């Protein structure tokens, strides 16, 4: 009788252990990145791309747009953050610079999307790249207007060429090819760190080819080309979406960025 009781207890323990093994272990959710909430409001926005009036390349018109409330990462995605995604097999490996606490650079548009999908899955929240207009909203006083003004939009195309050349010389002289730890460029008035530093950031906005209305105040036609995306930093540039280092080629328009990285917004 005692032997049967002992065998029964052992069987119950074994079954309980087996049941415990079959219960899936739930890993804790990843802590979400630090964000800052930027209130909704109007802003002047110049659409991203190349626009023509007749045969002349001209500035896209400034448009008054409403931007919804925006929750954006305070810091860019770091090398340590990105390495976790690589270790999980969800992101492609990317070079690191060897600077402690640095932002992840040498990443392309697909890398940024893969990280956003992984972070969304790990946190149970929806993360995505900002649009060009959202990025400029977050940049506030550090944003850059790439219009040349009325003097470069007249009938004489040489004026625009000269204005473009002068700006390019100025921007190339501001290049900073040294990696810095995050926080090096400080916070802007919105509480966003390092925005418009030496790491340009991928956006979700496609390059546009468009035409303007005869008075030049509106867009008549526009066609998106999403093989090239707007990247934002000290100036706006357009980079082919699979490029990781635009300095070595692949900058479709504008002065090449010093480095390519990204930060995300949370919906």
Short mmCIF file of C-alpha atoms in Angstrom, two decimals:
data_model
loop_
_atom_site.label_atom_id
_atom_site.label_comp_id
_atom_site.label_asym_id
_atom_site.label_seq_id
_atom_site.Cartn_x
_atom_site.Cartn_y
_atom_site.Cartn_z
CA UNK A 1 0.00 0.00 0.00
CA UNK A 2 2.78 2.43 0.93
CA UNK A 3 4.67 1.52 -2.25
CA UNK A 4 1.59 2.25 -4.41
CA UNK A 5 1.14 5.60 -2.63
CA UNK A 6 4.79 6.54 -3.18
CA UNK A 7 4.58 5.63 -6.88
CA UNK A 8 1.43 7.70 -7.23
CA UNK A 9 3.11 10.74 -5.68
CA UNK A 10 6.13 10.37 -7.96
CA UNK A 11 3.85 10.15 -11.01
CA UNK A 12 2.01 13.30 -9.93
CA UNK A 13 5.28 15.18 -9.48
CA UNK A 14 6.52 14.03 -12.90
CA UNK A 15 3.30 15.08 -14.60
CA UNK A 16 3.42 18.45 -12.87
CA UNK A 17 6.99 19.00 -14.01
CA UNK A 18 6.11 18.05 -17.57
CA UNK A 19 3.19 20.46 -17.47
CA UNK A 20 5.47 23.24 -16.27
CA UNK A 21 7.83 22.57 -19.17
CA UNK A 22 4.96 22.80 -21.63
CA UNK A 23 3.89 26.22 -20.33
CA UNK A 24 5.66 28.84 -22.51
CA UNK A 25 7.92 31.23 -20.65
CA UNK A 26 6.95 34.87 -21.15
CA UNK A 27 9.95 37.16 -21.49
CA UNK A 28 9.52 40.64 -20.06
CA UNK A 29 8.69 43.39 -22.53
CA UNK A 30 11.58 45.62 -23.53
CA UNK A 31 11.52 49.00 -21.83
CA UNK A 32 10.59 51.61 -24.47
CA UNK A 33 13.02 54.41 -25.34
CA UNK A 34 12.77 57.86 -23.78
CA UNK A 35 10.48 60.13 -25.76
CA UNK A 36 9.29 63.71 -25.76
CA UNK A 37 5.75 64.76 -26.64
CA UNK A 38 5.47 67.64 -29.10
CA UNK A 39 2.04 69.32 -29.23
CA UNK A 40 0.03 69.59 -32.43
CA UNK A 41 0.12 72.83 -34.34
CA UNK A 42 0.63 74.60 -37.66
CA UNK A 43 3.96 74.92 -39.41
CA UNK A 44 5.33 76.22 -42.69
CA UNK A 45 6.54 73.28 -44.77
CA UNK A 46 8.28 73.09 -48.13
CA UNK A 47 7.58 69.70 -49.81
CA UNK A 48 10.59 67.44 -50.40
CA UNK A 49 11.76 66.92 -53.97
CA UNK A 50 12.35 68.67 -57.27
CA UNK A 51 9.70 70.95 -58.72
CA UNK A 52 9.46 72.73 -62.04
CA UNK A 53 7.56 75.63 -63.44
CA UNK A 54 7.61 75.12 -67.17
CA UNK A 55 11.18 73.99 -67.88
CA UNK A 56 12.76 75.77 -64.89
CA UNK A 57 13.65 74.07 -61.60
CA UNK A 58 12.19 76.22 -58.81
CA UNK A 59 11.56 76.07 -55.07
CA UNK A 60 8.55 74.12 -53.92
CA UNK A 61 6.07 76.58 -52.40
CA UNK A 62 5.91 76.97 -48.63
CA UNK A 63 2.67 75.45 -47.42
CA UNK A 64 0.92 75.99 -44.11
CA UNK A 65 0.25 72.51 -42.75
CA UNK A 66 -1.16 71.12 -39.51
CA UNK A 67 1.02 68.58 -37.72
CA UNK A 68 -0.60 66.20 -35.26
CA UNK A 69 0.73 65.61 -31.75
CA UNK A 70 4.06 63.85 -32.06
CA UNK A 71 5.89 61.55 -29.65
CA UNK A 72 9.49 61.15 -30.77
CA UNK A 73 12.61 59.58 -29.31
CA UNK A 74 14.76 62.05 -27.41
CA UNK A 75 17.91 60.32 -28.66
CA UNK A 76 18.78 58.58 -31.89
CA UNK A 77 18.91 54.79 -31.88
CA UNK A 78 22.25 53.87 -30.31
CA UNK A 79 24.74 51.21 -31.33
CA UNK A 80 23.83 49.28 -28.18
CA UNK A 81 20.10 49.47 -29.01
CA UNK A 82 20.65 48.31 -32.56
CA UNK A 83 22.96 45.48 -31.43
CA UNK A 84 20.06 43.94 -29.46
CA UNK A 85 18.01 43.79 -32.65
CA UNK A 86 20.94 42.20 -34.51
CA UNK A 87 21.39 39.64 -31.70
CA UNK A 88 17.69 38.77 -31.98
CA UNK A 89 18.14 38.07 -35.69
CA UNK A 90 15.69 40.82 -36.65
CA UNK A 91 18.20 43.40 -37.99
CA UNK A 92 21.13 43.17 -40.37
CA UNK A 93 24.53 43.74 -38.80
CA UNK A 94 25.94 47.24 -39.27
CA UNK A 95 29.41 48.71 -38.65
CA UNK A 96 30.15 50.34 -35.31
CA UNK A 97 32.46 53.27 -34.72
CA UNK A 98 34.04 52.29 -31.42
CA UNK A 99 32.83 55.41 -29.57
CA UNK A 100 31.04 54.55 -26.32
CA UNK A 101 27.41 55.68 -26.28
CA UNK A 102 27.35 56.65 -29.96
CA UNK A 103 24.34 56.62 -32.25
CA UNK A 104 24.12 53.77 -34.72
CA UNK A 105 25.22 54.99 -38.13
CA UNK A 106 25.91 53.27 -41.45
CA UNK A 107 22.31 52.07 -41.65
CA UNK A 108 19.95 52.30 -44.60
CA UNK A 109 16.20 52.80 -44.84
CA UNK A 110 15.47 49.06 -44.69
CA UNK A 111 17.63 48.71 -41.56
CA UNK A 112 15.61 51.46 -39.87
CA UNK A 113 12.32 49.81 -40.83
CA UNK A 114 13.52 46.43 -39.53
CA UNK A 115 14.47 47.98 -36.20
CA UNK A 116 11.11 49.75 -35.94
CA UNK A 117 9.29 46.44 -36.54
CA UNK A 118 11.43 44.64 -33.93
CA UNK A 119 10.98 47.42 -31.34
CA UNK A 120 7.22 47.41 -31.95
CA UNK A 121 7.11 43.66 -31.35
CA UNK A 122 9.31 43.83 -28.24
CA UNK A 123 7.44 46.70 -26.57
CA UNK A 124 3.89 46.02 -27.77
CA UNK A 125 3.77 49.60 -29.10
CA UNK A 126 3.78 50.96 -32.65
CA UNK A 127 7.05 52.60 -33.71
CA UNK A 128 7.84 54.06 -37.13
CA UNK A 129 10.05 56.54 -38.93
CA UNK A 130 8.89 60.17 -38.88
CA UNK A 131 7.78 61.94 -42.02
CA UNK A 132 9.89 64.80 -43.31
CA UNK A 133 7.34 67.33 -41.97
CA UNK A 134 7.25 65.62 -38.55
CA UNK A 135 11.03 65.66 -38.34
CA UNK A 136 11.10 69.39 -39.09
CA UNK A 137 8.44 69.95 -36.44
CA UNK A 138 10.62 68.16 -33.89
CA UNK A 139 13.75 70.02 -35.09
CA UNK A 140 12.11 73.41 -34.39
CA UNK A 141 14.76 76.15 -34.52
CA UNK A 142 17.35 73.65 -35.77
CA UNK A 143 15.38 72.87 -38.92
CA UNK A 144 16.61 73.94 -42.35
CA UNK A 145 14.63 75.49 -45.20
CA UNK A 146 16.13 74.42 -48.52
CA UNK A 147 14.41 77.13 -50.57
CA UNK A 148 16.62 79.60 -52.44
CA UNK A 149 14.18 82.51 -52.53
CA UNK A 150 12.71 84.63 -55.28
CA UNK A 151 16.04 85.78 -56.69
CA UNK A 152 16.93 82.18 -57.65
CA UNK A 153 13.52 81.35 -59.11
CA UNK A 154 13.38 83.87 -61.95
CA UNK A 155 13.91 83.50 -65.66
CA UNK A 156 17.70 83.48 -65.39
CA UNK A 157 18.75 79.89 -64.43
CA UNK A 158 22.31 80.99 -63.70
CA UNK A 159 21.14 82.75 -60.53
CA UNK A 160 19.85 79.47 -59.12
CA UNK A 161 23.01 77.65 -60.12
CA UNK A 162 25.18 80.25 -58.36
CA UNK A 163 23.00 80.16 -55.23
CA UNK A 164 23.17 76.35 -55.18
CA UNK A 165 26.95 76.37 -55.65
CA UNK A 166 27.49 78.85 -52.81
CA UNK A 167 25.32 76.86 -50.44
CA UNK A 168 27.06 73.62 -51.33
CA UNK A 169 30.48 75.13 -50.63
CA UNK A 170 29.24 76.43 -47.28
CA UNK A 171 27.66 73.13 -46.26
CA UNK A 172 30.68 71.05 -47.24
CA UNK A 173 32.80 73.33 -45.07
CA UNK A 174 30.63 72.41 -42.06
CA UNK A 175 31.27 68.65 -42.35
CA UNK A 176 32.03 66.88 -39.06
CA UNK A 177 33.38 63.39 -39.70
CA UNK A 178 34.13 62.53 -36.07
CA UNK A 179 31.70 60.32 -34.16
CA UNK A 180 30.46 61.70 -30.84
CA UNK A 181 28.60 60.15 -27.88
CA UNK A 182 24.88 60.83 -27.83
CA UNK A 183 24.05 64.12 -26.14
CA UNK A 184 27.11 65.86 -27.61
CA UNK A 185 24.98 68.38 -29.56
CA UNK A 186 22.59 69.06 -26.68
CA UNK A 187 18.82 69.55 -26.61
CA UNK A 188 16.78 71.86 -28.81
CA UNK A 189 13.80 73.90 -27.60
CA UNK A 190 11.54 70.84 -27.97
CA UNK A 191 13.75 68.68 -25.75
CA UNK A 192 15.08 66.57 -28.65
CA UNK A 193 18.77 65.68 -28.42
CA UNK A 194 21.41 65.92 -31.15
CA UNK A 195 18.96 66.84 -33.89
CA UNK A 196 20.78 68.56 -36.78
CA UNK A 197 24.12 67.35 -35.44
CA UNK A 198 26.40 65.31 -37.68
CA UNK A 199 24.06 62.30 -37.91
CA UNK A 200 21.37 62.76 -40.54
CA UNK A 201 18.16 60.81 -39.96
CA UNK A 202 16.06 58.72 -42.31
CA UNK A 203 12.46 59.78 -42.81
CA UNK A 204 9.56 57.97 -44.40
CA UNK A 205 9.05 60.68 -47.05
CA UNK A 206 9.65 59.78 -50.68
CA UNK A 207 11.38 62.06 -53.18
CA UNK A 208 8.82 63.96 -55.24
CA UNK A 209 8.94 65.11 -58.85
CA UNK A 210 6.37 67.84 -59.34
CA UNK A 211 5.19 70.86 -61.24
CA UNK A 212 3.79 74.12 -59.92
CA UNK A 213 0.72 76.08 -60.88
CA UNK A 214 1.30 79.03 -63.26
CA UNK A 215 1.41 81.51 -60.36
CA UNK A 216 3.96 79.34 -58.50
CA UNK A 217 1.89 79.29 -55.32
CA UNK A 218 0.62 75.72 -55.49
CA UNK A 219 1.59 72.24 -56.65
CA UNK A 220 -0.11 71.21 -59.89
CA UNK A 221 1.23 67.65 -60.18
CA UNK A 222 3.40 65.45 -57.99
CA UNK A 223 4.78 61.94 -58.35
CA UNK A 224 6.53 60.08 -55.52
CA UNK A 225 9.70 58.11 -56.19
CA UNK A 226 10.20 55.94 -53.12
CA UNK A 227 13.52 54.43 -54.16
CA UNK A 228 14.92 57.71 -52.79
CA UNK A 229 14.02 59.06 -49.33
CA UNK A 230 14.42 62.41 -47.64
CA UNK A 231 17.04 62.40 -44.89
CA UNK A 232 17.22 65.29 -42.46
CA UNK A 233 20.00 66.96 -40.53
CA UNK A 234 21.84 70.26 -40.89
CA UNK A 235 20.27 70.31 -44.34
CA UNK A 236 17.84 68.14 -46.27
CA UNK A 237 19.30 65.58 -48.66
CA UNK A 238 17.85 62.75 -50.73
CA UNK A 239 19.49 59.33 -50.48
CA UNK A 240 18.88 56.05 -52.31
CA UNK A 241 17.10 53.82 -49.82
CA UNK A 242 19.67 50.98 -49.71
CA UNK A 243 22.68 53.27 -49.10
CA UNK A 244 24.36 53.16 -45.69
CA UNK A 245 27.13 55.71 -46.28
CA UNK A 246 26.09 58.51 -48.62
CA UNK A 247 29.60 60.02 -48.61
CA UNK A 248 30.79 57.09 -50.72
CA UNK A 249 27.94 57.51 -53.23
CA UNK A 250 24.19 57.16 -53.39
CA UNK A 251 23.19 60.71 -52.48
CA UNK A 252 20.62 61.43 -55.17
CA UNK A 253 20.34 65.16 -54.46
CA UNK A 254 21.87 67.62 -52.03
CA UNK A 255 25.18 67.59 -50.16
CA UNK A 256 25.91 64.09 -48.80
CA UNK A 257 25.26 63.62 -45.05
CA UNK A 258 28.20 63.10 -42.70
CA UNK A 259 26.54 60.00 -41.20
CA UNK A 260 23.21 58.24 -41.62
CA UNK A 261 21.21 57.16 -38.54
CA UNK A 262 17.62 57.37 -37.33
CA UNK A 263 15.17 57.92 -34.51
CA UNK A 264 11.55 56.77 -34.35
CA UNK A 265 8.17 58.14 -33.39
CA UNK A 266 5.56 56.27 -31.37
CA UNK A 267 1.95 56.18 -32.54
#
